[in-house]
Coordinates of C-alpha atoms and ligand atoms in Angstrom, one line a residue:
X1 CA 74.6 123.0 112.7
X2 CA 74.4 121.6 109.4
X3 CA 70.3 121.1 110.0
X4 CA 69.6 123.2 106.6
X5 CA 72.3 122.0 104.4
X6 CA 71.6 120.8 101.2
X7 CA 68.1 121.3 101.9
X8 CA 65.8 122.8 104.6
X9 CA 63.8 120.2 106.0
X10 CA 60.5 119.6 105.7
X11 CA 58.4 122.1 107.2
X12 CA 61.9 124.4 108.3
X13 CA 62.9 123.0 111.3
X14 CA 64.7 119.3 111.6
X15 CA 62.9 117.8 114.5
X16 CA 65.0 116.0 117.4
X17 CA 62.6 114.0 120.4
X18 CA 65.4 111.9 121.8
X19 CA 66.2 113.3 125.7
X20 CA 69.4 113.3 126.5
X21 CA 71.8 112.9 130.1
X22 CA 69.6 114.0 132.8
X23 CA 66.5 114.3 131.0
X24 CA 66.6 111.1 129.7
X25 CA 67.1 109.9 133.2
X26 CA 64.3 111.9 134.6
X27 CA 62.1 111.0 132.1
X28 CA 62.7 107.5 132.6
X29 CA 61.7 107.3 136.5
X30 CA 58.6 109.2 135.4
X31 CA 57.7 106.5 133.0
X32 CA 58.4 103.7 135.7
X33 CA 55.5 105.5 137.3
X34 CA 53.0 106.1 133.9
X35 CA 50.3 103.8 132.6
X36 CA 51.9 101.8 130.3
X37 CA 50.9 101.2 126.7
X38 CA 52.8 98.0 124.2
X39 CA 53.2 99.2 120.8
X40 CA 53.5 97.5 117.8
X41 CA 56.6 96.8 115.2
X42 CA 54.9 99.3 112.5
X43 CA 54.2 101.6 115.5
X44 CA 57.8 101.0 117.1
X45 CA 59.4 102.4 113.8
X46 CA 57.3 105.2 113.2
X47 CA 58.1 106.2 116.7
X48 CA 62.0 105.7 115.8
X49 CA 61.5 108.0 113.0
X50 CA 59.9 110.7 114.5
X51 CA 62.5 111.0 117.2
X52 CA 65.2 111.4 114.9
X53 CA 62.9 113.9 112.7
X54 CA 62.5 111.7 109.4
X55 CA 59.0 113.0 110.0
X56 CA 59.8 116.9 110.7
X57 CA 57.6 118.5 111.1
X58 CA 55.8 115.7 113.2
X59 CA 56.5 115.8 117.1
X60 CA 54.3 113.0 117.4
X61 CA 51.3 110.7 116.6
X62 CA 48.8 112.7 114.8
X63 CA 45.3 114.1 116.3
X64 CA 42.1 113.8 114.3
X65 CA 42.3 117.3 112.9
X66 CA 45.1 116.0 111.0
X67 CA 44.3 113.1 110.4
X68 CA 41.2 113.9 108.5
X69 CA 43.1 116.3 106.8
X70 CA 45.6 114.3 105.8
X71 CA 43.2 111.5 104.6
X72 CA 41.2 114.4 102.6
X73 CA 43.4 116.8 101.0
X74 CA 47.0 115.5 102.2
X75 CA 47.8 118.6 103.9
X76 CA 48.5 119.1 107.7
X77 CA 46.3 121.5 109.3
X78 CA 49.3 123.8 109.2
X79 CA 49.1 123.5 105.4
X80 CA 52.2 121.6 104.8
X81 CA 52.1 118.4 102.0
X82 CA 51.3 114.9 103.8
X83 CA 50.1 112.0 102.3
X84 CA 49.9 109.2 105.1
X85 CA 48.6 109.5 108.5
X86 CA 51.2 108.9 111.5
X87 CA 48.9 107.7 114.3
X88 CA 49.1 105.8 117.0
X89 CA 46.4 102.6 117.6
X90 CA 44.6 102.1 120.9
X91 CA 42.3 99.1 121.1
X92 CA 39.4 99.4 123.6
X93 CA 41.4 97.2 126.1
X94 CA 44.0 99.4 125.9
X95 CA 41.6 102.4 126.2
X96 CA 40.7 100.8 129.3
X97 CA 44.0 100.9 131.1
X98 CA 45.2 104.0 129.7
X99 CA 42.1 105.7 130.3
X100 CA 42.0 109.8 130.5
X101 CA 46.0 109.4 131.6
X102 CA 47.7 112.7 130.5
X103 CA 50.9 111.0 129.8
X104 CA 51.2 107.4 128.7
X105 CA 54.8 105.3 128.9
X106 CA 55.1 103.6 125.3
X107 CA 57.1 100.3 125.6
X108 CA 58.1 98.0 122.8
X109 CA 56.6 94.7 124.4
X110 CA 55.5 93.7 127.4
X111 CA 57.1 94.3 130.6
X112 CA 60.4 96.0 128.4
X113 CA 61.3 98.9 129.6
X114 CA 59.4 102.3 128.0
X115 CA 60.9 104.0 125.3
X116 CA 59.6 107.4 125.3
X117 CA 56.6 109.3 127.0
X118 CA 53.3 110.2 125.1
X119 CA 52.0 113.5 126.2
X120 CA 48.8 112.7 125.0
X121 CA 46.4 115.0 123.3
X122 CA 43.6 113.6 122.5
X123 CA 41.8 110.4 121.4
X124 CA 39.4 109.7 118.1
X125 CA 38.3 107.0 116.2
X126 CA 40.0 105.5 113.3
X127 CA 38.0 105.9 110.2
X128 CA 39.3 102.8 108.7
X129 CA 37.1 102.1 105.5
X130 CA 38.2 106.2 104.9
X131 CA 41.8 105.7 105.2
X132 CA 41.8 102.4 103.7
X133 CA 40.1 104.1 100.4
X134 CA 42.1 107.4 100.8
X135 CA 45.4 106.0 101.8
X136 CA 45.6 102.5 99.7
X137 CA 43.1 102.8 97.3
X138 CA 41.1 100.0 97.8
X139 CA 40.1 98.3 101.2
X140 CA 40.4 94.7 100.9
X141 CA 42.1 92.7 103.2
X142 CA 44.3 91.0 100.8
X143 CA 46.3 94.5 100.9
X144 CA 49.0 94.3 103.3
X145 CA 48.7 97.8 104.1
X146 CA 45.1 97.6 104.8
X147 CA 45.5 94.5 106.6
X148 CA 48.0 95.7 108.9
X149 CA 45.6 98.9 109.3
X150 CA 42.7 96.5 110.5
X151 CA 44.6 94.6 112.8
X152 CA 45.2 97.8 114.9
X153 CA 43.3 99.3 117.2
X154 CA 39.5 100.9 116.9
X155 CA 41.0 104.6 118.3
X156 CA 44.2 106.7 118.4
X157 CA 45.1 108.3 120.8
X158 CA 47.0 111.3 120.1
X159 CA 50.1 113.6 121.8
X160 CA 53.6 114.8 121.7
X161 CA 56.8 112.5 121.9
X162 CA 59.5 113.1 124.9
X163 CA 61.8 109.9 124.0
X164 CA 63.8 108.3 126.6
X165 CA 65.6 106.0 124.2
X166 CA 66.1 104.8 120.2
X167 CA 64.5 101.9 119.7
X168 CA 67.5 99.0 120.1
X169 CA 69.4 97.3 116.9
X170 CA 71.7 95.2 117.0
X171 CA 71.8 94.9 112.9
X172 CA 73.1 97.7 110.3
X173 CA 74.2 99.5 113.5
X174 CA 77.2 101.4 111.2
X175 CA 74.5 102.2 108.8
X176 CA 71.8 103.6 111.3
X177 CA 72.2 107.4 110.3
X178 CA 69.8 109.8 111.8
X179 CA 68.7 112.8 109.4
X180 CA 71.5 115.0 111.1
X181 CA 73.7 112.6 110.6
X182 CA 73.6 112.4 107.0
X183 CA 72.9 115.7 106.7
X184 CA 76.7 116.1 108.1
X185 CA 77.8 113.9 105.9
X186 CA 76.3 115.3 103.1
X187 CA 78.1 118.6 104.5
X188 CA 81.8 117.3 104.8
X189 CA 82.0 115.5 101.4
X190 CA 80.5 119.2 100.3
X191 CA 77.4 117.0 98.5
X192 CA 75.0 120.5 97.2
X193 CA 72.5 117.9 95.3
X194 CA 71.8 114.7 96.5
X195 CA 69.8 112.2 95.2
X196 CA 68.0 109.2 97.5
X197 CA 66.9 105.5 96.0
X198 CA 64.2 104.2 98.5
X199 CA 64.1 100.2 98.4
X200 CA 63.1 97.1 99.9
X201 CA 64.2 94.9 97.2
X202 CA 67.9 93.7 96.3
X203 CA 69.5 95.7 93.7
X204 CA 70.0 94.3 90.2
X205 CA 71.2 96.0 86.9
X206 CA 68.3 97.8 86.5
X207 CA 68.2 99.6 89.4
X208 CA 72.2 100.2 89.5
X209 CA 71.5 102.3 86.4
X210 CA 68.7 104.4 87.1
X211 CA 70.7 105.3 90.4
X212 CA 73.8 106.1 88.3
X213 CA 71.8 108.1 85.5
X214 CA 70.1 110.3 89.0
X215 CA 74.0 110.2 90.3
X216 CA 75.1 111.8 86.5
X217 CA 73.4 115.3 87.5
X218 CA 74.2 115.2 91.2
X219 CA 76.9 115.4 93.7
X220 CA 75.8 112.0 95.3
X221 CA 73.5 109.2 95.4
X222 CA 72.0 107.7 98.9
X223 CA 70.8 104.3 98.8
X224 CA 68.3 104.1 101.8
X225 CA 66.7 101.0 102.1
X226 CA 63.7 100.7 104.1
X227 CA 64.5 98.3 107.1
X228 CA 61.4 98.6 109.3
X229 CA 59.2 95.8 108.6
X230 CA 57.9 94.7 105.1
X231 CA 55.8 91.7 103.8
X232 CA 56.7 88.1 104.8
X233 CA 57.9 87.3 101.0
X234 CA 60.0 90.0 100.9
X235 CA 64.3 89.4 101.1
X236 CA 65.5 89.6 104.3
X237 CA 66.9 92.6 105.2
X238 CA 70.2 91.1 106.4
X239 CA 70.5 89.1 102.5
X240 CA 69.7 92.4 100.9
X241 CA 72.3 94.3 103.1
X242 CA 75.2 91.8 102.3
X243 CA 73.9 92.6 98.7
X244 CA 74.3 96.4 98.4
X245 CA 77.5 95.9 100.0
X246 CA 78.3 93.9 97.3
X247 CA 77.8 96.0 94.7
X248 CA 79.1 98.7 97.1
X249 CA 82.7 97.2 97.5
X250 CA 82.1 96.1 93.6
X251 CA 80.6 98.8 91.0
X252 CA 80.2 102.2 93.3
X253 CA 82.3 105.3 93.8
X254 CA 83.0 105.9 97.5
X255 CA 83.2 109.5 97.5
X256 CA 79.8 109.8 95.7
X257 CA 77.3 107.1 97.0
X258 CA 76.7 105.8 100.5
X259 CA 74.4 103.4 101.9
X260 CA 72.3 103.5 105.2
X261 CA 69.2 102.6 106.5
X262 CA 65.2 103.7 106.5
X263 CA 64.1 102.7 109.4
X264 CA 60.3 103.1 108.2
X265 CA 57.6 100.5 107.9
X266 CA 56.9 99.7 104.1
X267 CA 52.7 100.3 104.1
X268 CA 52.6 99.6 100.3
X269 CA 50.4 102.3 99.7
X270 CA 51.9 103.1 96.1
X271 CA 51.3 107.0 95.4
X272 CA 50.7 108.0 99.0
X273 CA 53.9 106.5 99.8
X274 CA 56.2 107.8 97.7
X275 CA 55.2 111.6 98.7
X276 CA 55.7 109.7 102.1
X277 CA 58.8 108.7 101.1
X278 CA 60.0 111.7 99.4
X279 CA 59.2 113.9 102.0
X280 CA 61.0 112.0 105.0
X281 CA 64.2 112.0 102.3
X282 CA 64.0 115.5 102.2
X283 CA 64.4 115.5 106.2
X284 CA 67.3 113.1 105.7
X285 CA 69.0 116.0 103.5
X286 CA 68.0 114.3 99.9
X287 CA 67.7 117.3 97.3
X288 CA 66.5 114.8 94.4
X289 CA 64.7 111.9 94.9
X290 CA 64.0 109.1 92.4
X291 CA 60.3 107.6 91.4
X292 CA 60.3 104.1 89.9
X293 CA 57.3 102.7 88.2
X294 CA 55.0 101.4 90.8
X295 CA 57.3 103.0 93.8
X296 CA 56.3 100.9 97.0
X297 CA 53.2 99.3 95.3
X298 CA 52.1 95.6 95.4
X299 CA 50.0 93.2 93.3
X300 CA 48.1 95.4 90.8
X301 CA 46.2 97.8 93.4
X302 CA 48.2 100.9 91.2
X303 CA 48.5 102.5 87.8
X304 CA 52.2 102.1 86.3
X305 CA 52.9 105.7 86.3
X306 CA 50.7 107.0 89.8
X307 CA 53.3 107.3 91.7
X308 CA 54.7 109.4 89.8
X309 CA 51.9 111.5 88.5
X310 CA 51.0 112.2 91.8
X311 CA 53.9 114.4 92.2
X312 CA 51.9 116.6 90.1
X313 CA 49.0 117.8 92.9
X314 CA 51.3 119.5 94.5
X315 CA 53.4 123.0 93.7
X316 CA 56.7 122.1 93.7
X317 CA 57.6 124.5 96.2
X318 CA 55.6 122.7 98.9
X319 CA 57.3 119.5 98.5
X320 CA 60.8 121.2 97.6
X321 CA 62.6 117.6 97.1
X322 CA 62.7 117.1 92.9
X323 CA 60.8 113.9 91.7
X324 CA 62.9 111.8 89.3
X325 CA 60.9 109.9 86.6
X326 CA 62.2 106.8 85.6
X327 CA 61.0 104.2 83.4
X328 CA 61.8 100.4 83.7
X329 CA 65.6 99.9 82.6
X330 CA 67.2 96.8 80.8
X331 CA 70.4 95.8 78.8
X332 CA 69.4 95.8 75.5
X333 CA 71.9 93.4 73.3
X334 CA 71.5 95.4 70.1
X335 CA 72.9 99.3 72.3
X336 CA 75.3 97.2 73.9
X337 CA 74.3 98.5 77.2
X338 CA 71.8 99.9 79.9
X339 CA 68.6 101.5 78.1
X340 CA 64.9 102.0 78.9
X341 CA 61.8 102.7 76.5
X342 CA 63.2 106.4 76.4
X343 CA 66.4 105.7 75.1
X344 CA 66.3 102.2 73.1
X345 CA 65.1 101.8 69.8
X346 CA 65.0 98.0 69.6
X347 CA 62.3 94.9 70.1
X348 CA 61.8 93.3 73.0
X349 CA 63.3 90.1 72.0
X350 CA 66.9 92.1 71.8
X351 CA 66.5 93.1 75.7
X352 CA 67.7 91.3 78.7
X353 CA 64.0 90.9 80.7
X354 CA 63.1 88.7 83.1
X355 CA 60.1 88.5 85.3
X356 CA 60.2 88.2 89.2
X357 CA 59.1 85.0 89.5
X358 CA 61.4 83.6 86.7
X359 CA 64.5 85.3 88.6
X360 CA 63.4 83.4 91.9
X361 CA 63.0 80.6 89.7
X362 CA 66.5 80.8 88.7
X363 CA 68.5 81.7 92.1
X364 CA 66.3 78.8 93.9
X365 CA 67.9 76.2 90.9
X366 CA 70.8 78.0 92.0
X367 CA 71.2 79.0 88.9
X368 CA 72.3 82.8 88.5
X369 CA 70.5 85.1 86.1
X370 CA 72.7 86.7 83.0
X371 CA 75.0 88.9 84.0
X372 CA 73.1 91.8 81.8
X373 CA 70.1 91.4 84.7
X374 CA 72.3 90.7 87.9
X375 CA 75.6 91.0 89.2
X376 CA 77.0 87.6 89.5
X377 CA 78.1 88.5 93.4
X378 CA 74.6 90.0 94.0
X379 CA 73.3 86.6 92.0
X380 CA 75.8 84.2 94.4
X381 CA 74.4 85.9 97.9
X382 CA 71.2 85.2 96.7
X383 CA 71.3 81.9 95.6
X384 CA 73.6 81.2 99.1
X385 CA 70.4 82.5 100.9
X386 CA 67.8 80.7 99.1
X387 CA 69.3 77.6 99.8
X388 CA 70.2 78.2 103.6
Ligands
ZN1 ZN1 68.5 98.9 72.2

């Protein structure tokens, strides 16, 4: 087993839910016979990703001990780093049918078949207005994360995962690597250092550089964009897939950078998430991972720099995956090349800059950006997909 190499993960032990041959089977025609309980998108993918142990040490959704510990200190009662809450909703309806059932049948929608078995635990109530303020920082509705939070059930209910099946894709299905998975990989191309780029965002100059400058010190880069589900303005996950493989087939070495997909649910939770985000790359063998200015924030609910000051309340130890600090990046026409505020001397009128909305601005004119800001095949899928 390659389950330690590069990196343990987190917690020691790579996690693995999904039942297999006869055990699958069995659990199955138990389930057929379980109260049944429909779970949500968000809900759906945190469930993917704790049967394939991007959540190690998690074996399932959390109970209140941890949850309050969690929201608290960020620590798991066993004393390991955590920074959002993995919990499963239960409305009172719900709560109804379910009842006092010591195992629950988990399906994706109603009347599918069930996906895995909930050994249940326990049930608590959701402290919302505390894990709105402790997870995002704020707790108004206008926060997707919140919002999202509110919209789900009153209580959780709690237990370990027996999974019968991975949730089904029919997208990115080459690209769908389990932590073991790239862990071998990571293994056979004899990768000791590997550093991951979380996105949910097609990748333009900016972000092709700080990836190359983390790939500069280590053996390889992953590029893991989240696929699970994001905000409704966001770029559609199949645009910004035929985009990295643009730049893939275009501008990346093969032997040192691969591509495949984070199943997760963005929350936009800023700080929280990027220890979120960190850790779970750690389970998916990452040995460095890379910190953006406002990693997975939205509107102005963050600081510039939290996410990555964050890093600092905990030993490094306890996290064991290296933060990466980088600042925002541009071409700057006086270097002749890729720079940042670290590393350029020059005014802002001499650097390539362009603000979001002026970039959608452009690609909806069908008009590409310069080729300092965007690669003109990354531009061209864009602008194909704005005007679809
Ligand atoms: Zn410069």
């Amino acid at each position: 087993m390659s389950d330690t190499f590069p990196i343990p993960p987190h917690g020691g032990t790579l996690i693995d839910l999904l039942a297999t041959g006869d055990a699958a089977a069995n659990l199955a025609a138990e389930a057929a016979n379980l109260p049944k309980l429909v779970i949500n998108e968000r809900e759906l993918s945190d469930l993917e990703m704790l049967a394939v142990g991007a959540l190690s040490p998690l074996t399932g959704f959390q109970g209140e001990d941890d949850y309050h510990g969690v929201l608290e200190s960020m620590h798991l009662t066993n004393g390991l780093p955590w920074a959002i809450p993995v919990v499963l909703g239960l409305s009172a309806e719900d709560q109804h049918r379910v009842g006092g059932a010591d195992s629950i049948a988990l399906c994706p929608s109603e009347g599918a078949d069930p996906v895995a078995v909930l050994r249940v635990t326990g049930q608590f109530k959701r402290d919302k207005p505390k894990e709105a303020l402790a997870v995002y920082r704020t707790d108004e509705l206008d926060h997707p994360g919140v919002k999202a939070m509110y919209d789900s059930g009153d209580l959780c209910v709690a237990g370990t995962l027996e999974v019968i099946a991975l949730p089904g894709h029919d997208d990115f299905v080459s690209y769908r690597l389990t932590p073991a998975q790239t862990r071998a990989v990571f293994k056979e191309r004899g990768w000791r250092t590997v550093v991951g780029f979380q996105t949910r965002n097609p990748i333009h100059r900016a972000h092709e550089y700080i990836q190359k400058c983390a790939l500069e010190i280590v053996d390889g880069l992953l590029v893991h964009p989240l696929m699970g589900a994001t905000k409704a303005d966001d770029v559609r996950p199949d645009v910004r897939m035929r985009c990295y493989e643009a730049l893939f087939s275009g501008y990346y070495p093969r032997d040192r950078a691969m591509i495949s997909v984070f199943p997760a649910a963005m929350r936009y939770a800023g700080p929280r998430e990027a220890i979120w985000h960190a850790i779970a790359r750690k389970n998916y063998g990452c040995t460095h991972f890379i910190v953006g200015r406002d990693h997975a924030g939205v509107g102005t609910y963050y600081g510039t720099y939290d996410a990555q000051k964050i890093f600092e309340e905990f030993e490094p130890e306890e996290l064991g995956i290296q933060p990466l600090n980088f600042e925002h990046s541009f071409w700057c026409h006086k270097c002749e090349g890729m720079g940042s505020p670290k590393t350029c001397p020059h005014e802002a009128e001499d650097r390539v800059s362009l603000s979001g909305t002026k970039v959608r601005e452009m690609l909806s004119n069908g008009e590409r950006p310069p080729l300092e800001f965007s690669r003109p095949e990354v531009a061209d899928i864009l602008i194909a997909a704005m005007q679809a």
